[in-house]
PDB file of C-alpha atoms in Angstrom:
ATOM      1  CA  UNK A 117       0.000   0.000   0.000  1.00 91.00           C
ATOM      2  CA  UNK A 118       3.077   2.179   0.097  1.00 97.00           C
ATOM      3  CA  UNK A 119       3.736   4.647  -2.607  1.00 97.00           C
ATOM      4  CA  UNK A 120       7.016   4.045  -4.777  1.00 97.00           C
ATOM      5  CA  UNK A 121       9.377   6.754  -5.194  1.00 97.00           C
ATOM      6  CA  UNK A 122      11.474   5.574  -8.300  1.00 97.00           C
ATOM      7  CA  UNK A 123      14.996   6.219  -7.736  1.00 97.00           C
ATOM      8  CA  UNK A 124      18.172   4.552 -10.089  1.00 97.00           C
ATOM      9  CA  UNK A 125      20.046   2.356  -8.302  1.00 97.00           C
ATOM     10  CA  UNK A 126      22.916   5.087  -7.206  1.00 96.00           C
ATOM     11  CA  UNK A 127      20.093   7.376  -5.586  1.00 96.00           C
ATOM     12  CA  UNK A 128      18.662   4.825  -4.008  1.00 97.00           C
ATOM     13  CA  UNK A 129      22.186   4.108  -2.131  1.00 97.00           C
ATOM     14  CA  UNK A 130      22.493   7.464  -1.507  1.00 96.00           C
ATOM     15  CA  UNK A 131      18.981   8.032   0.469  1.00 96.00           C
ATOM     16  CA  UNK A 132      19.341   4.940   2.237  1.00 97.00           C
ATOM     17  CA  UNK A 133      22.685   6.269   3.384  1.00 97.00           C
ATOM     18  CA  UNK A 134      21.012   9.498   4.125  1.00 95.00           C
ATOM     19  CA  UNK A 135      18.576   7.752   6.305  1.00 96.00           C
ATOM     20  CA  UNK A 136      21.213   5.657   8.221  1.00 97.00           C
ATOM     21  CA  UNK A 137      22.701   9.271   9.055  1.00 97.00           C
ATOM     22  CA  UNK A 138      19.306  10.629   9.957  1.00 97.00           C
ATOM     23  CA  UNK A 139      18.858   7.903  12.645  1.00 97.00           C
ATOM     24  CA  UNK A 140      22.361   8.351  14.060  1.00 98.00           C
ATOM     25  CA  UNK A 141      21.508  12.080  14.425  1.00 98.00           C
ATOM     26  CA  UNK A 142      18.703  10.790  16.552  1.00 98.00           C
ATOM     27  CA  UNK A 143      20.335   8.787  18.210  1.00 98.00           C
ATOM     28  CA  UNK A 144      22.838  11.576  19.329  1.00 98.00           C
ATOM     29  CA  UNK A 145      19.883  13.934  20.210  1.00 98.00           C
ATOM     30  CA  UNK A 146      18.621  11.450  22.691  1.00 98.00           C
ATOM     31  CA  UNK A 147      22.227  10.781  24.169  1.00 98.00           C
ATOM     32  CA  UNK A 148      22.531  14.888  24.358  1.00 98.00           C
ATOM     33  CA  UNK A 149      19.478  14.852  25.859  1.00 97.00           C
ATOM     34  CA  UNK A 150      19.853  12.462  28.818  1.00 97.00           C
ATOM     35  CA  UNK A 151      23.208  14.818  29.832  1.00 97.00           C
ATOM     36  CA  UNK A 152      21.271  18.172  29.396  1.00 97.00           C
ATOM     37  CA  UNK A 153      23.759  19.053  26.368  1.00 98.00           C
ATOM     38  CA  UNK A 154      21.965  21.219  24.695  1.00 98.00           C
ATOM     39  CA  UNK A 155      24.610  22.080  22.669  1.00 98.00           C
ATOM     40  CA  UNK A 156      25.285  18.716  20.573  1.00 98.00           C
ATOM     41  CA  UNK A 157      21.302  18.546  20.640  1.00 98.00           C
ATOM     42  CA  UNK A 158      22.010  21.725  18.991  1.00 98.00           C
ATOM     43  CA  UNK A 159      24.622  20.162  16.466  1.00 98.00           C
ATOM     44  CA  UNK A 160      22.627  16.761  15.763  1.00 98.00           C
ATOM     45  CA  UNK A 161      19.794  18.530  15.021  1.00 98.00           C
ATOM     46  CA  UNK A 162      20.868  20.740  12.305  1.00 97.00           C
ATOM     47  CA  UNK A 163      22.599  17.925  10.482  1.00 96.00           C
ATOM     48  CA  UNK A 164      19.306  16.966   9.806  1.00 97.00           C
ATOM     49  CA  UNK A 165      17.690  19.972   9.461  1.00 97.00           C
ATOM     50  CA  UNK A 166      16.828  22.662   6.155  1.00 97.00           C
ATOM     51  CA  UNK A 167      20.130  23.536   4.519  1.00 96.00           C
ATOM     52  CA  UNK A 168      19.945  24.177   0.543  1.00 96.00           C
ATOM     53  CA  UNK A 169      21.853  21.273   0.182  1.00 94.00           C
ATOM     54  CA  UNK A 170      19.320  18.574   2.046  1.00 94.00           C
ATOM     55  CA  UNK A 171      16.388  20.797  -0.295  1.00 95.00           C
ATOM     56  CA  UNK A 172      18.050  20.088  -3.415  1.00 95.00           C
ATOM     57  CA  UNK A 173      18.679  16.469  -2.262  1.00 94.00           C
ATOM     58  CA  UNK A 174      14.990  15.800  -1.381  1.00 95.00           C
ATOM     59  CA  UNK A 175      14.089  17.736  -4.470  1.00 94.00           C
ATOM     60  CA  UNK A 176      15.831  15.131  -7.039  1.00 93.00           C
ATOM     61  CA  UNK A 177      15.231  11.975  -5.453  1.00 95.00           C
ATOM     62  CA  UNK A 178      11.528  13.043  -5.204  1.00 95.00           C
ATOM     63  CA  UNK A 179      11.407  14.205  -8.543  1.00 95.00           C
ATOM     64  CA  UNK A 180       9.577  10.669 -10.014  1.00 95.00           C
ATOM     65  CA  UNK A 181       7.262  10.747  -7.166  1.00 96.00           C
ATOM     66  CA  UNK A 182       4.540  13.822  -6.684  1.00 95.00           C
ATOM     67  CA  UNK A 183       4.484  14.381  -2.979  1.00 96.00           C
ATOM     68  CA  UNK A 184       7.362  13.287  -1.875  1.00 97.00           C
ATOM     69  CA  UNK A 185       9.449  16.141  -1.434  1.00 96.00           C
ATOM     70  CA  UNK A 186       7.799  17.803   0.344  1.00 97.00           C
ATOM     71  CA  UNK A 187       6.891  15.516   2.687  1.00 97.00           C
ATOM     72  CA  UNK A 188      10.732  15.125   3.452  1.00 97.00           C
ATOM     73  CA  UNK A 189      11.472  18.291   2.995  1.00 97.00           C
ATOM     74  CA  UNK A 190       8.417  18.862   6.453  1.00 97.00           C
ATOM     75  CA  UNK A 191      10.664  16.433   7.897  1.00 97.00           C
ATOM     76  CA  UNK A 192      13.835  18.613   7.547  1.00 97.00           C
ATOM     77  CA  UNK A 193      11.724  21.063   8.935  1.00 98.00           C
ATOM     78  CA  UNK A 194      10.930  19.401  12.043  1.00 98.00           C
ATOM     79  CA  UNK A 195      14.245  18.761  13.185  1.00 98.00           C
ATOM     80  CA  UNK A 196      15.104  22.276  12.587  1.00 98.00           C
ATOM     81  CA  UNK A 197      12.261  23.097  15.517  1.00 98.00           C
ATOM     82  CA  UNK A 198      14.207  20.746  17.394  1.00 98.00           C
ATOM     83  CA  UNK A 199      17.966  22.776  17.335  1.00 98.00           C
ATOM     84  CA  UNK A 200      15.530  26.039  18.107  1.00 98.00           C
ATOM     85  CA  UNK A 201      14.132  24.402  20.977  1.00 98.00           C
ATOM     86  CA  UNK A 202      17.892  22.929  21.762  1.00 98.00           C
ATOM     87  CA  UNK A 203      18.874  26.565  21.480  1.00 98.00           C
ATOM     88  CA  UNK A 204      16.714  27.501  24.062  1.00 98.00           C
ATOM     89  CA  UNK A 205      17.766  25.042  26.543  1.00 98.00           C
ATOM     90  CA  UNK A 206      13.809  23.895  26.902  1.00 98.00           C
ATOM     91  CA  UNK A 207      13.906  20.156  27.606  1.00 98.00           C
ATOM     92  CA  UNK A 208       9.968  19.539  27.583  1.00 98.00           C
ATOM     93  CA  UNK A 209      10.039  21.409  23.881  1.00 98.00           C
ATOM     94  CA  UNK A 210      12.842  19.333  22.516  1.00 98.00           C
ATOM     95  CA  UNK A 211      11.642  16.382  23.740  1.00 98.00           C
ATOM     96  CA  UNK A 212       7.982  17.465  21.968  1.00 98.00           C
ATOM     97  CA  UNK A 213       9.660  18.411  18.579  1.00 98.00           C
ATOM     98  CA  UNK A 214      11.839  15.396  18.624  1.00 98.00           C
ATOM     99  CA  UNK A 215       8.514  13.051  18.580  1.00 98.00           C
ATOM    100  CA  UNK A 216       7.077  15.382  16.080  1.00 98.00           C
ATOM    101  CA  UNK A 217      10.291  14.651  14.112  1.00 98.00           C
ATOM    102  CA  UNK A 218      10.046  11.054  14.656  1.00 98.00           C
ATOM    103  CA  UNK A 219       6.568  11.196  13.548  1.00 98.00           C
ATOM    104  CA  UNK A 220       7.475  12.613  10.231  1.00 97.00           C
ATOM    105  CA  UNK A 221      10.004   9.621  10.197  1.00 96.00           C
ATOM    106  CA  UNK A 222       7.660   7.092  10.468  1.00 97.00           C
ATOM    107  CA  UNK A 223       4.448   8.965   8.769  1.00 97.00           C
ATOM    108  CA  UNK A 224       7.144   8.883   5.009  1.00 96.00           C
ATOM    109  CA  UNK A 225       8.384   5.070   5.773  1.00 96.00           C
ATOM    110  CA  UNK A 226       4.313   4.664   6.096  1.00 97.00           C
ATOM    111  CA  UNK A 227       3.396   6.374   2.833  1.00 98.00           C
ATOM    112  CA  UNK A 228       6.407   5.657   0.548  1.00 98.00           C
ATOM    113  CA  UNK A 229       9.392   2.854  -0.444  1.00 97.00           C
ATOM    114  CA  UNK A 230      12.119   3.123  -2.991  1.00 97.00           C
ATOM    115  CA  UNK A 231      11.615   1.384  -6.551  1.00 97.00           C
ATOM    116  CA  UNK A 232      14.442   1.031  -8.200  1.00 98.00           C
ATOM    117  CA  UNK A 233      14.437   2.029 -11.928  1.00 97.00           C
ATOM    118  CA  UNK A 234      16.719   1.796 -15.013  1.00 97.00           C
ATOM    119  CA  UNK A 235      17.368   5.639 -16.698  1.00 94.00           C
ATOM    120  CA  UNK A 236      15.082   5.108 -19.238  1.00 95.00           C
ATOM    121  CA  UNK A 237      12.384   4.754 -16.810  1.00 96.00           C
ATOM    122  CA  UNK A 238      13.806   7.390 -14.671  1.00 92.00           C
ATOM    123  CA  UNK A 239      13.702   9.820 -17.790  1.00 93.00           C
ATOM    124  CA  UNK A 240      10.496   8.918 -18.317  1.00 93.00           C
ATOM    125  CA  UNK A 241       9.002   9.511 -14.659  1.00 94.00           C
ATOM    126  CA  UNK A 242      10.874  12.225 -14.143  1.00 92.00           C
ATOM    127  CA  UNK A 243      10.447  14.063 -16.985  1.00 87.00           C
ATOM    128  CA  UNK A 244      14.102  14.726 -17.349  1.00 74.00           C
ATOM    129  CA  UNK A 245      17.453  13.373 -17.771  1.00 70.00           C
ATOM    130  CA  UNK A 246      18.902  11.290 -15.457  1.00 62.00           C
ATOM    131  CA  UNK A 247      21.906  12.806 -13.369  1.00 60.00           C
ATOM    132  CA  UNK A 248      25.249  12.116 -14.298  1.00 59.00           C
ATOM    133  CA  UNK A 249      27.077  12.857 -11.100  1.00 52.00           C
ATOM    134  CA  UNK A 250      30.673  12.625 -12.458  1.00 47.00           C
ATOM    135  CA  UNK A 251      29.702  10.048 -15.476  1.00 42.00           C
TER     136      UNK A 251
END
């Protein structure tokens, strides 16, 4: 019942890489947590928050699949609420915005899973080229 999000088979290393990263950044905001460092709460959060780079990222690899985007791209956003909330040194909020964050974590796994594609395909989905990244 999950949606695919076509993705050739480099992307889809790449996002399940990115997701590996996302959960050790939770990880680390719970660990920060349990100390009252609100600093590397701070830190962990914003490796997962909105950058341009992490929009253009979740812009491509949901370019084959309407929706997707910016449904990861909320996600981003979360976790940015979470280094605000670090910032402030309020426990109760980052605790609150870290479930919303993990909600958004499992609401996309819910909704959508990778389908790996040839280029053609890709091209065709996508409406576009596939990238080259260095080819």
């Amino acid at each position: 019942s999950r949606a695919p999000v076509p993705l050739l088979p480099m992307m889809a290393n790449h996002q399940k890489q990115n997701m590996r990263d996302h959960l050790v950044a939770v990880q680390e905001i719970v660990a920060a947590l349990g100390s009252d460092d609100y600093a590397a709460v701070e830190r962990a959060a914003s490796r997962i928050g909105t950058s341009d780079q992490m929009t253009q990222s979740c812009s491509h690899m949901g370019a084959a699949a309407p929706g997707f985007s910016e449904q990861a791209l909320a996600f981003h956003q979360t976790a940015d609420r979470i280094a605000l909330a670090a910032r402030d040194g309020d426990r109760a909020r980052v605790t609150s915005e870290l479930a919303t964050t993990l909600q958004a974590c499992t609401g996309c796994h819910a909704t959508w899973k990778q389908q790996v594609v040839d280029e053609p395909t890709w091209n065709r989905l996508a409406g576009g080229p596939a990238p080259t990244h260095g080819r």
